Coordinates of C-alpha atoms in Angstrom, one line a residue:
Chain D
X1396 CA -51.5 -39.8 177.5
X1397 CA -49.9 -37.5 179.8
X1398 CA -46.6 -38.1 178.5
X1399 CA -47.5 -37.2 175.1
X1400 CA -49.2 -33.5 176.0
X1401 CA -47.4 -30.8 173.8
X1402 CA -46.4 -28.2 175.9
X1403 CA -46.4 -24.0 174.1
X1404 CA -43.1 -22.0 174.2
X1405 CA -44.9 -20.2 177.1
X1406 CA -45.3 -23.4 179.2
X1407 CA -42.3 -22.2 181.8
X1408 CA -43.9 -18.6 182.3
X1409 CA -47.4 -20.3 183.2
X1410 CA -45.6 -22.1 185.4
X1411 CA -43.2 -19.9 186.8
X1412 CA -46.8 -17.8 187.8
X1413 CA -48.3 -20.3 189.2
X1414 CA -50.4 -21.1 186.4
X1415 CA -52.7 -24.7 187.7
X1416 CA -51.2 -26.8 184.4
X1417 CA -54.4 -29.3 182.3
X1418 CA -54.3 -30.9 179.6
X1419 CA -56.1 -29.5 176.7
X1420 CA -56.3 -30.2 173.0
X1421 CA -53.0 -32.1 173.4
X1422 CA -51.7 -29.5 175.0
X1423 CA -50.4 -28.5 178.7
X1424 CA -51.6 -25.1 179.5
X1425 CA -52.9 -23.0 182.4
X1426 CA -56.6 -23.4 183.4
X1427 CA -56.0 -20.6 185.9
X1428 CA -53.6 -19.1 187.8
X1429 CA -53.4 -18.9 191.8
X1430 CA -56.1 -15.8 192.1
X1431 CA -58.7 -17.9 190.6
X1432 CA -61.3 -18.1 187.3
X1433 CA -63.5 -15.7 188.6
X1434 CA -60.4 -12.9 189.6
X1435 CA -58.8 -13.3 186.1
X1436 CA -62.6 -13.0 184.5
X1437 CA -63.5 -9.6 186.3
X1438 CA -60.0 -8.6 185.2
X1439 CA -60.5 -9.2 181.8
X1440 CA -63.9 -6.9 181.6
X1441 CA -62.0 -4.2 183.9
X1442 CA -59.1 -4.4 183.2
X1443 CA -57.1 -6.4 181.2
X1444 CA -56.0 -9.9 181.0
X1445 CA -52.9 -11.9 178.9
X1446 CA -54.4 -15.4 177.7
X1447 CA -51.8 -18.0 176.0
X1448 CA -53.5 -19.4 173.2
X1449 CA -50.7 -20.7 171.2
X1450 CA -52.1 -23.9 170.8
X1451 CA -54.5 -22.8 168.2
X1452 CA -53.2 -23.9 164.9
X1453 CA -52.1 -21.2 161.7
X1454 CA -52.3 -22.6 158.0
X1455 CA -50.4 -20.2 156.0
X1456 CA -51.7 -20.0 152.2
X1457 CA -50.2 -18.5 149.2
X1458 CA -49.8 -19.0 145.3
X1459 CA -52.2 -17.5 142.7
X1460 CA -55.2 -20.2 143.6
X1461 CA -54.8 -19.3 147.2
X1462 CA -58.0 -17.5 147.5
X1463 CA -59.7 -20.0 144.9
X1464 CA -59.1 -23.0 147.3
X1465 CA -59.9 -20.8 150.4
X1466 CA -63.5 -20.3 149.0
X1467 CA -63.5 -23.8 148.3
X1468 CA -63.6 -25.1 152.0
X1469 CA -64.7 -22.5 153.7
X1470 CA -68.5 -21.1 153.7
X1471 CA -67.9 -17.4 154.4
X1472 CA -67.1 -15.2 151.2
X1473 CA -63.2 -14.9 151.4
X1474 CA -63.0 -12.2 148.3
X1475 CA -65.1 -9.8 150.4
X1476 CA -61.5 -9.4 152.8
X1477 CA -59.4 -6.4 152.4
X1478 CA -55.9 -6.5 152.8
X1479 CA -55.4 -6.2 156.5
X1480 CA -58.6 -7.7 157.1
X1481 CA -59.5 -10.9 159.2
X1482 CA -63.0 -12.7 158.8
X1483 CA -64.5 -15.4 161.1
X1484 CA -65.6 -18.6 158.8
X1485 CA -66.3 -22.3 159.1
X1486 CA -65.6 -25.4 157.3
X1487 CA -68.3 -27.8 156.0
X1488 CA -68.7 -31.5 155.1
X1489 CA -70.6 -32.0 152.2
X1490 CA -73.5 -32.6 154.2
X1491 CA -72.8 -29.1 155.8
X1492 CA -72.0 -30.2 159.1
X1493 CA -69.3 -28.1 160.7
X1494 CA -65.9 -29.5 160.7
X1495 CA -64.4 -26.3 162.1
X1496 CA -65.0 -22.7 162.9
X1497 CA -61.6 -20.5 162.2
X1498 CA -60.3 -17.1 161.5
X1499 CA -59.4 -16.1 158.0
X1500 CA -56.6 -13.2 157.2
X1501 CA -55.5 -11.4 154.5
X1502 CA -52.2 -10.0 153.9
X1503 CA -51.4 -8.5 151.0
X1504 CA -49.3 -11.7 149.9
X1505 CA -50.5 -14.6 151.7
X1506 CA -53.8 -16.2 153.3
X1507 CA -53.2 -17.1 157.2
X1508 CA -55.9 -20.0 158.4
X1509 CA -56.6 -20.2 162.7
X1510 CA -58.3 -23.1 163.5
X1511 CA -58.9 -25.2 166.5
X1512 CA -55.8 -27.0 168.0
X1513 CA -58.2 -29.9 168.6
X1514 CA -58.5 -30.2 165.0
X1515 CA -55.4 -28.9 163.4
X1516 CA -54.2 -32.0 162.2
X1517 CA -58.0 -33.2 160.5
X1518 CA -58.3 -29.5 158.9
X1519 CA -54.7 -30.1 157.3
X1520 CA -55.8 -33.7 156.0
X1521 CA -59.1 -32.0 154.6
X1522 CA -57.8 -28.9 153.4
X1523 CA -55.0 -30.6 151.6
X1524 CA -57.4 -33.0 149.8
X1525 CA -58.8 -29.7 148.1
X1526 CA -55.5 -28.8 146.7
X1527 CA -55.6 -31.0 143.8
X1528 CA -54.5 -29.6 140.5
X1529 CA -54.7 -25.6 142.5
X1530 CA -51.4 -24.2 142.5
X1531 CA -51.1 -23.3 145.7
X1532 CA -48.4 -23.1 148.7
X1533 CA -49.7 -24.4 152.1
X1534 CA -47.6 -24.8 154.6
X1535 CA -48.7 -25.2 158.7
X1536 CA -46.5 -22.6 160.5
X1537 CA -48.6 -24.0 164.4
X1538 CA -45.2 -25.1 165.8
X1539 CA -43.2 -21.9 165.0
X1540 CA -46.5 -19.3 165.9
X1541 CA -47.1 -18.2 169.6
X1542 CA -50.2 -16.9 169.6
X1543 CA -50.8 -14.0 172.7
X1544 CA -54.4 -12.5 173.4
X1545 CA -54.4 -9.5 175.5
X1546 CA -58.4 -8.8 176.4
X1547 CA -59.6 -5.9 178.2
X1548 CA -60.8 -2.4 178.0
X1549 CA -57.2 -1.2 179.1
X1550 CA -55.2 -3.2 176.2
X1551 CA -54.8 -0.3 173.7
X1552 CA -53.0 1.9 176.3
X1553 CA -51.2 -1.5 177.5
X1554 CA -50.1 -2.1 174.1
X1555 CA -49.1 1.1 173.2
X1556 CA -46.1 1.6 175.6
X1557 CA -44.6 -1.0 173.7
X1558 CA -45.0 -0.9 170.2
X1559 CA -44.2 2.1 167.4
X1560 CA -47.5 1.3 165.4
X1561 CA -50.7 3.6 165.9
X1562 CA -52.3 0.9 168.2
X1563 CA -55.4 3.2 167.9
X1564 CA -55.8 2.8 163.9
X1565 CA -56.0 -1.3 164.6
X1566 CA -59.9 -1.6 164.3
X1567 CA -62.3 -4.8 165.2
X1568 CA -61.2 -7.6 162.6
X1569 CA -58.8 -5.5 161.1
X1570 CA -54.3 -6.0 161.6
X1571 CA -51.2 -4.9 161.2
X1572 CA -47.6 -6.2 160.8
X1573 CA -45.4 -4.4 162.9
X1574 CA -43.2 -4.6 166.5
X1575 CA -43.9 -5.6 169.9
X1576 CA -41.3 -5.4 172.5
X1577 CA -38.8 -5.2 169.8
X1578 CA -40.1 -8.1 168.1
X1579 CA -41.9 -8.9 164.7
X1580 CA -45.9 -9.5 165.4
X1581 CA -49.1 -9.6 163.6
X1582 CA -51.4 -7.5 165.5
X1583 CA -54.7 -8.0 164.9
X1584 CA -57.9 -6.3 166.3
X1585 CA -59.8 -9.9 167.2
X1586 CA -60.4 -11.8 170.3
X1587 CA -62.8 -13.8 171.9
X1588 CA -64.0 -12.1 175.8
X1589 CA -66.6 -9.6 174.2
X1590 CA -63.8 -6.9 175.1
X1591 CA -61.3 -4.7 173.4
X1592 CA -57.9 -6.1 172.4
X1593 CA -55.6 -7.9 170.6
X1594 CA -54.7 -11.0 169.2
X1595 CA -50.6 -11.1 168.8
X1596 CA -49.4 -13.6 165.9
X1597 CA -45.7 -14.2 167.0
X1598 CA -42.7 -16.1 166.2
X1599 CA -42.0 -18.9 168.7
X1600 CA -38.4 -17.7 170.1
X1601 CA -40.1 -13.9 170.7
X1602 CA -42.6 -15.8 172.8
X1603 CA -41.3 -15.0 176.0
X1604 CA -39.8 -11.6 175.4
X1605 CA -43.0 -10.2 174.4
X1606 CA -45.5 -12.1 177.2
X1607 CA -42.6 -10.9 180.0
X1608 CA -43.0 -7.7 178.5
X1609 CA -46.9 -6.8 177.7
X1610 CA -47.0 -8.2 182.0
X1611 CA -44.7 -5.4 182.7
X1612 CA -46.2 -2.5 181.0
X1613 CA -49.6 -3.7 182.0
X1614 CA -48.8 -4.0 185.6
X1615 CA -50.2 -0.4 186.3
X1616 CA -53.1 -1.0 184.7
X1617 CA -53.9 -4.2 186.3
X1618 CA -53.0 -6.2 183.7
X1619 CA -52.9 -10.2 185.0
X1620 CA -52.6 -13.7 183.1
X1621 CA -55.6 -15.7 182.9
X1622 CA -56.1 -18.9 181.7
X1623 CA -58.6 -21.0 180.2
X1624 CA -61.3 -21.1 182.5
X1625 CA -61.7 -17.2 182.2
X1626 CA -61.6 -17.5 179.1
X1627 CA -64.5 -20.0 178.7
X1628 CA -66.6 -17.7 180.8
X1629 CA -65.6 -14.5 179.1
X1630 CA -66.3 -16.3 175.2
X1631 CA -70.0 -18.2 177.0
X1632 CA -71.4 -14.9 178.3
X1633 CA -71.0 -13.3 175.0
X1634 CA -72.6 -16.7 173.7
X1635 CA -69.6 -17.2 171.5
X1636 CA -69.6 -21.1 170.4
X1637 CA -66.5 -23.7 170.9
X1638 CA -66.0 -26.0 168.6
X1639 CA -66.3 -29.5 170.5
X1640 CA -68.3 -28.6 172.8
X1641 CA -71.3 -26.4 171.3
X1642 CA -70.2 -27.2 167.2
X1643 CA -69.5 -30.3 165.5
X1644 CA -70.0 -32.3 162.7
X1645 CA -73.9 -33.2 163.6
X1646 CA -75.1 -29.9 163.1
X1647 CA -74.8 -27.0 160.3
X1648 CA -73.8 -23.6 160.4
X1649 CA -77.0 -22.8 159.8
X1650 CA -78.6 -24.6 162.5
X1651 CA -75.8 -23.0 165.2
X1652 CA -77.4 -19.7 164.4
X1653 CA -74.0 -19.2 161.9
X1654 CA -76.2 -18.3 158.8
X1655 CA -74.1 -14.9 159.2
X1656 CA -71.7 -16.7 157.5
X1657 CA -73.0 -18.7 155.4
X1658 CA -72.5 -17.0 152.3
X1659 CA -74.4 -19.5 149.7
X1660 CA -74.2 -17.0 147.2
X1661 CA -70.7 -16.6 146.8
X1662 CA -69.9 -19.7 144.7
X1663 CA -69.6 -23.7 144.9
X1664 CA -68.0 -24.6 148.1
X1665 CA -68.2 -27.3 150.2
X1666 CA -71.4 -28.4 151.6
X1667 CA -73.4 -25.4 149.7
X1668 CA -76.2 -27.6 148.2
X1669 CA -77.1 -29.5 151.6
X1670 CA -76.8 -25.9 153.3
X1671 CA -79.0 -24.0 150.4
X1672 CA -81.6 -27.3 151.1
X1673 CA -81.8 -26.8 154.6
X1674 CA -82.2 -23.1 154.5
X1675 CA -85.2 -23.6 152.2
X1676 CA -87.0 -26.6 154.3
X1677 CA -86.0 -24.9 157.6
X1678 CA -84.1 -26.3 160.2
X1679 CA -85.2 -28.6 162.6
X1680 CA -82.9 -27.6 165.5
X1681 CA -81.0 -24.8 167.3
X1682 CA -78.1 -23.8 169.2
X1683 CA -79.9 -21.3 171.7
X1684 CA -78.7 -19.1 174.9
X1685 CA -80.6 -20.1 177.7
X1686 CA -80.8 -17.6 181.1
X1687 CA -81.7 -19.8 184.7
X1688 CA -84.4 -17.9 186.3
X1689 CA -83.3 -19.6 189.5
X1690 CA -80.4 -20.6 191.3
X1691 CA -78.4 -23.3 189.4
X1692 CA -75.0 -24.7 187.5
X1693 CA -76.1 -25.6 184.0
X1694 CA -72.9 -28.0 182.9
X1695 CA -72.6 -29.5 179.6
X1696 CA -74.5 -32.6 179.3
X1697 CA -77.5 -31.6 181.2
X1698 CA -81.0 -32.2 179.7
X1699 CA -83.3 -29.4 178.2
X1700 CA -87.1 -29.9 179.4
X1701 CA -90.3 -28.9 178.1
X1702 CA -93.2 -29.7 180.6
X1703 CA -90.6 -32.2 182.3
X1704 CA -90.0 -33.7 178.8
X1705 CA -86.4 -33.9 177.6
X1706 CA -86.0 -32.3 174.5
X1707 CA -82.4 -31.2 173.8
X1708 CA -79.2 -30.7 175.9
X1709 CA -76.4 -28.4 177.2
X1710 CA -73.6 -27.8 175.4
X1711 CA -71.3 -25.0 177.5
X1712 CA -72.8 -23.4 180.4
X1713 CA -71.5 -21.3 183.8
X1714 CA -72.7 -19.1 186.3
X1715 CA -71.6 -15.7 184.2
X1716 CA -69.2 -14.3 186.7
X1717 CA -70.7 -11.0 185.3
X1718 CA -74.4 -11.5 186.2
X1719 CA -74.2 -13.9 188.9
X1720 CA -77.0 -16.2 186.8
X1721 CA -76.8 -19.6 185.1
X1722 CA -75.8 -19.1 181.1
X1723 CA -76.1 -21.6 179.0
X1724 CA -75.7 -23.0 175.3
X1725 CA -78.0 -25.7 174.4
X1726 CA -79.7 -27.6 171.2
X1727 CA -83.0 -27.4 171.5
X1728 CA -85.8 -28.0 168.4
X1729 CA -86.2 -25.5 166.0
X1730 CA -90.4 -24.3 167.4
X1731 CA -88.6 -23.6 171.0
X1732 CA -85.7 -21.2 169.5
X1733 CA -87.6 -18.2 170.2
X1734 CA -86.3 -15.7 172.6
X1735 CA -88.4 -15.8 175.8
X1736 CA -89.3 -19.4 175.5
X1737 CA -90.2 -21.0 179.0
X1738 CA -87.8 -24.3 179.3
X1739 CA -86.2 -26.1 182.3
X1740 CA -82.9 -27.4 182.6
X1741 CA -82.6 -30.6 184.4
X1742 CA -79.1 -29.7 187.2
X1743 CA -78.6 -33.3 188.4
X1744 CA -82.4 -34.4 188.5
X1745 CA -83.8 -30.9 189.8
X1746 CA -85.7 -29.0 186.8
X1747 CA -84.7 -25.4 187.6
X1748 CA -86.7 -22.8 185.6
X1749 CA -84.6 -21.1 182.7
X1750 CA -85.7 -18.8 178.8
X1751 CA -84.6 -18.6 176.1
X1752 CA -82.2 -15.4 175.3
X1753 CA -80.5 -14.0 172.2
X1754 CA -76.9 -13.8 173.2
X1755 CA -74.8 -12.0 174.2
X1756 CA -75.8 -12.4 177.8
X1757 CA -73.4 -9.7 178.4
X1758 CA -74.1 -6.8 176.6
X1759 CA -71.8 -4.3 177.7
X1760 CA -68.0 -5.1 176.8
X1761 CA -65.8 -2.8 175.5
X1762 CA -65.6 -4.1 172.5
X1763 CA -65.2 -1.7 169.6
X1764 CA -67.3 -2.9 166.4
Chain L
X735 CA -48.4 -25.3 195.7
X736 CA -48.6 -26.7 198.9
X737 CA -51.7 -26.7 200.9
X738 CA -52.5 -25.8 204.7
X739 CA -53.7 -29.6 206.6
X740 CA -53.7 -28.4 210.2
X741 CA -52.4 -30.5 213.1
X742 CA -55.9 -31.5 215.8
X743 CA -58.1 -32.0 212.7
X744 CA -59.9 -35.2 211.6
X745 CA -59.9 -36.1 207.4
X746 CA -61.7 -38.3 205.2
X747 CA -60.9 -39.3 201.6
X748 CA -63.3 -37.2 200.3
X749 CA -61.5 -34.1 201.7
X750 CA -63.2 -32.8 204.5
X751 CA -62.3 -32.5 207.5
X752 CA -63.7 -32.8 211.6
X753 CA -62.5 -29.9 213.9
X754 CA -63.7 -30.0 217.1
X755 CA -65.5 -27.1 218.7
X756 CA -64.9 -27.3 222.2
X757 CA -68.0 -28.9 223.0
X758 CA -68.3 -32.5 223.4
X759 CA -68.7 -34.2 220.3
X760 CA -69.6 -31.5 218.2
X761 CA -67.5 -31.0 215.2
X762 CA -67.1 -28.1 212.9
X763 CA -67.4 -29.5 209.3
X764 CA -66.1 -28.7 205.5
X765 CA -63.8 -29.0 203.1
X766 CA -59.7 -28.8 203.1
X767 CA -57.5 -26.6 201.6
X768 CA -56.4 -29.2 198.8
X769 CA -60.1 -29.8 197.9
X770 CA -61.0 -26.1 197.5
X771 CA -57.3 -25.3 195.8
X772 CA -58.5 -28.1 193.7
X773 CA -61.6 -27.1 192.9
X774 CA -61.4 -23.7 192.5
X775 CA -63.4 -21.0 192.7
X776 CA -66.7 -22.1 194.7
X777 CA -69.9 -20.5 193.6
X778 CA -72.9 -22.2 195.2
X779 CA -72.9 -24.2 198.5
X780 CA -75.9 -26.6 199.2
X781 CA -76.5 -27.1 203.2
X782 CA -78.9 -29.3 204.7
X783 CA -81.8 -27.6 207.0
X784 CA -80.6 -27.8 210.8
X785 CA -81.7 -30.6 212.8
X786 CA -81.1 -33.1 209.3
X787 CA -79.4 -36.2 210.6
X788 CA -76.8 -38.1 208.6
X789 CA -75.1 -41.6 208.5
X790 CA -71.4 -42.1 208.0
X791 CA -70.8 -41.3 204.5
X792 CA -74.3 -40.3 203.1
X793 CA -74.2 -36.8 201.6
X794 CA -75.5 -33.7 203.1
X795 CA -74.9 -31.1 200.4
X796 CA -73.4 -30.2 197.3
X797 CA -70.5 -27.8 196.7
X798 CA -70.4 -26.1 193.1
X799 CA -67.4 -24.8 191.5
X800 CA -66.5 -23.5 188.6
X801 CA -65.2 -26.7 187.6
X802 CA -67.4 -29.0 188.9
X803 CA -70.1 -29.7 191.5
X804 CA -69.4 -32.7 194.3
X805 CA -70.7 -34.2 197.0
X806 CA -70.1 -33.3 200.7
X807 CA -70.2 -36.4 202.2
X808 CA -70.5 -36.8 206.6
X809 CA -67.3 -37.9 207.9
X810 CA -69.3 -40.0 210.5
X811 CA -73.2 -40.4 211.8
X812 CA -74.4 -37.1 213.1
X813 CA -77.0 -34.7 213.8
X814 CA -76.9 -31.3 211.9
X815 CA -76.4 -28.6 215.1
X816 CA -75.8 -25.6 212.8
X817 CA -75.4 -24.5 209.5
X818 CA -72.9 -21.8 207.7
X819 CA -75.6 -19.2 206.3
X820 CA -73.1 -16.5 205.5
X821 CA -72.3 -19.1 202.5
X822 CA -75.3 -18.6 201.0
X823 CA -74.3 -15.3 199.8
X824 CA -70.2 -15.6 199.8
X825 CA -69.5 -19.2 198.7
X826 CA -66.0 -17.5 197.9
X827 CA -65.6 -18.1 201.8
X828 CA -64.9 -21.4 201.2
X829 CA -61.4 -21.0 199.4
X830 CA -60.5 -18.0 201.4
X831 CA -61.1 -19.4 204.7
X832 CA -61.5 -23.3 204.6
X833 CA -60.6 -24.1 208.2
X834 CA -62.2 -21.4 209.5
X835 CA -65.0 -18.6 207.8
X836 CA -65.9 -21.1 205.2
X837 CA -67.3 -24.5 208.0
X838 CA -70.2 -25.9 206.4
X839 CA -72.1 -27.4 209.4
X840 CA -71.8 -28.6 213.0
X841 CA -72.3 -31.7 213.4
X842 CA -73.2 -33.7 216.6
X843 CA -71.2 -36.7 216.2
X844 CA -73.5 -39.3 217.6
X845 CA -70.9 -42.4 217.1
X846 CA -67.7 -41.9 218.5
X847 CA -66.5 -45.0 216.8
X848 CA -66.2 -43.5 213.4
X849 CA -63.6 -40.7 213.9
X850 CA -61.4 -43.8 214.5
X851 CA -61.1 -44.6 211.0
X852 CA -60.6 -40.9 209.8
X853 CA -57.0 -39.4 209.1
X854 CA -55.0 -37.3 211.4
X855 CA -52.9 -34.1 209.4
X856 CA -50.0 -36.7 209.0
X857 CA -52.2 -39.2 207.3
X858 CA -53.9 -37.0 205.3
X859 CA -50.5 -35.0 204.3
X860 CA -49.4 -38.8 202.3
X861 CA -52.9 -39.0 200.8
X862 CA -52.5 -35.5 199.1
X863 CA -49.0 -35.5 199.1
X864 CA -48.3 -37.5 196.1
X865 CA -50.9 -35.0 194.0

């Protein structure tokens, strides 16, 4: 397997840092670098941090049934996006199970898809089948897009000593095309920590120019790289889902608490009749937040309990780094979703005391909505 | 990277290590540099109460990182002399200071026999060496 792992235009730099190399999603990349998780998380919230995340793959749509086959596969209404605009969305089987969560942007002549590196080459396969008699242009630009989040309440001023666009105009889930260190970037006002930033679409030989760069002029602010771990505790304690570990094709959108989304009034697309069905019987399940009330490491895999019963299971959990308590994602059935719920979660045969929260366990990122 | 393995020191497998504190048979005990660079950022430490006794290889606690959560497992039969409060509230101590702030517990060694079969720093230098 080893021998196979992709590696990202960025894989010297992580490396060069110190970066502690995994593999993930077929890819090599940095799970930390040598000042630790928890270091690069407090950074992130009071600072800023630079996060590789070029292995996520970018679908790149255009023709005149661009938008038609968008709607097609993906439940959230696609029309209601402004130029300049990005949405969050997922993909459905028929029966409405998830087969992705992804980002949808609009530029004024194209469609961009981001979707999970994990399943970049399944989405192609099932996006493609919609294509049919549509007359649309896809093309998957992954391997030529580096993909650079800088997260923190300090990346507008970060960003700002090097680039000539007003980085104060770029608002949450809106972008820009413009220049970064010189370079042509897609600059868009999204990210996944629960704190101000950017997400920077780039081409694959600016990669290093611009990372080398944004670590420069962030170096007085505290700016530091941080890699995967942070950001797994960054996206968990503001209860935002992963696919693979918290979503998958078992469970609906509706089910993970994604009815937000799930815009069954906007038109046939896939999986809208099983959805519309479920959301008038109800569902029987729930992806909930759950909050230890003792001392504890919920992991994923770990048994939910109700009165020593198991009755569902952990998906992602941590000790937030934030507020020094066990967070956690789990299924759990639909009568014990409510918030305040009194459960236990099983930590290696020990029930430890935990409730049911609404998420964000962390409530007070920068984040500007 | 490559990580401190102090000469004097007995090592297991498992990644701790035995340092003796001057007093006859009693050995310092917790985990090496490699384990806690590989585990990363410790947050919870679980010690036995003092007084516990242990055979060779049974486990006496639990070490949770961000990563994952293992075993600590007693290098050789003992008696639990002492044991590190100040991890209870900086687990952190344990990849700052392996060797030294971050001990886990002193253990009275109460068979001699088994430090035989531990590593010395050269021995345990091949076993990590290669990772």
């Amino acid at each position: 397997m080893e021998d196979t792992l992709r590696k990202t235009p960025l894989h010297g730099e992580h490396v060069g840092l110190g970066g502690k190399m995994v593999p993930f999603a077929g890819y090599e990349m940095p799970v930390q670098y040598p000042t630790g998780i928890t270091a690069e998380h407090q950074a992130v919230r009071e600072a800023a941090g630079l996060f590789d995340v070029s292995h996520m793959g970018e679908f790149v749509a255009r023709g005149p049934d661009a938008l038609g086959l968008i709607q097609r596969v993906v439940v959230n209404d696609a029309a209601a996006l402004e130029v300049g605009q990005a949405q969050y969305s997922a993909m459905c089987r028929t029966d409405g199970g998830i087969i992705d969560d992804l980002l949808v942007y609009r530029f004024a002549d194209r469609w961009m898809l981001v979707v999970n590196a994990s399943n970049r080459d399944r989405d192609w396969e099932w996006i493609t089948r919609h294509v049919k008699e549509l007359d649309v242009q896809l093309e998957d630009r992954s391997d030529e897009t580096v993909l650079i989040a800088l997260q923190g309440p300090r990346s507008r001023r970060i960003l700002a000593l090097i680039t000539d666009l007003d980085v104060e105009a770029i608002a949450y889930y809106r972008f820009a095309e413009g220049r970064v260190a010189g370079k042509d970037a897609v600059i868009a006002g999204t990210g996944y920590t629960g704190e101000d930033g950017f997400e920077l679409y780039l081409k694959a030989d600016d990669a290093v120019a611009v990372w080398r760069a944004l670590l420069a002029a962030g170096r007085a602010s505290g700016l530091v790289p941080a890699g995967l771990g942070a950001r797994d505790s960054l996206r968990l304690e503001m209860g935002y889902m992963l696919f693979g570990n918290d979503l998958d094709e078992d469970h609906t959108p509706l089910e993970a608490g994604l009815g937000w989304i799930t815009k069954l009034e906007k038109g046939e697309f896939n999986g809208r009749t099983a959805l519309s069905a479920q959301k008038v019987h109800g569902v029987k399940r729930r992806l909930v937040g759950i909050k230890l009330k003792e001392r504890g490491f919920p992991r994923p895999g770990y048994e939910v309990l109700e009165d020593g019963q198991p009755v569902g299971v952990v998906t992602s959990g941590t000790v937030s780094p934030s507020l020094g308590i066990g967070i956690a994602l789990a299924w759990v059935p639909a009568r014990l979703a409510g918030p305040r719920t009194e459960l236990a979660i099983s930590l290696r045969g020990k029930p430890v005391r935990a409730e049911v929260v609404r998420p964000p366990f962390y409530t007070t990122g920068s984040i500007r909505r | 990277m490559m990580s401190e393995i102090p000469e004097g020191l007995f090592y297991t497998h498992e990644h701790e290590y035995l340092k003796s504190t001057g007093e006859d048979g009693v050995y310092q005990v917790g985990v090496t540099d490699y384990a806690q660079g590989e585990l990363g950022d410790v947050v919870y430490v679980e010690l036995p109460d003092s007084g516990s006794t242990f055979d060779r290889m049974e486990a006496f606690g639990t070490i949770e990182a961000v990563k994952a959560v293992s075993d600590l497992y007693c290098p050789a039969e003992g008696k639990v002399l002492d044991v590190n409060q100040a991890l209870a509230d900086d687990p952190e101590l344990v990849n700052s200071d392996p060797y030294g702030a971050g001990w886990m517990i002193k253990l009275k060694v109460l068979d001699s026999a088994h430090l035989k079969d531990l590593m010395d720093a050269a021995g345990y230098a091949t076993l990590v060496g290669g990772k």
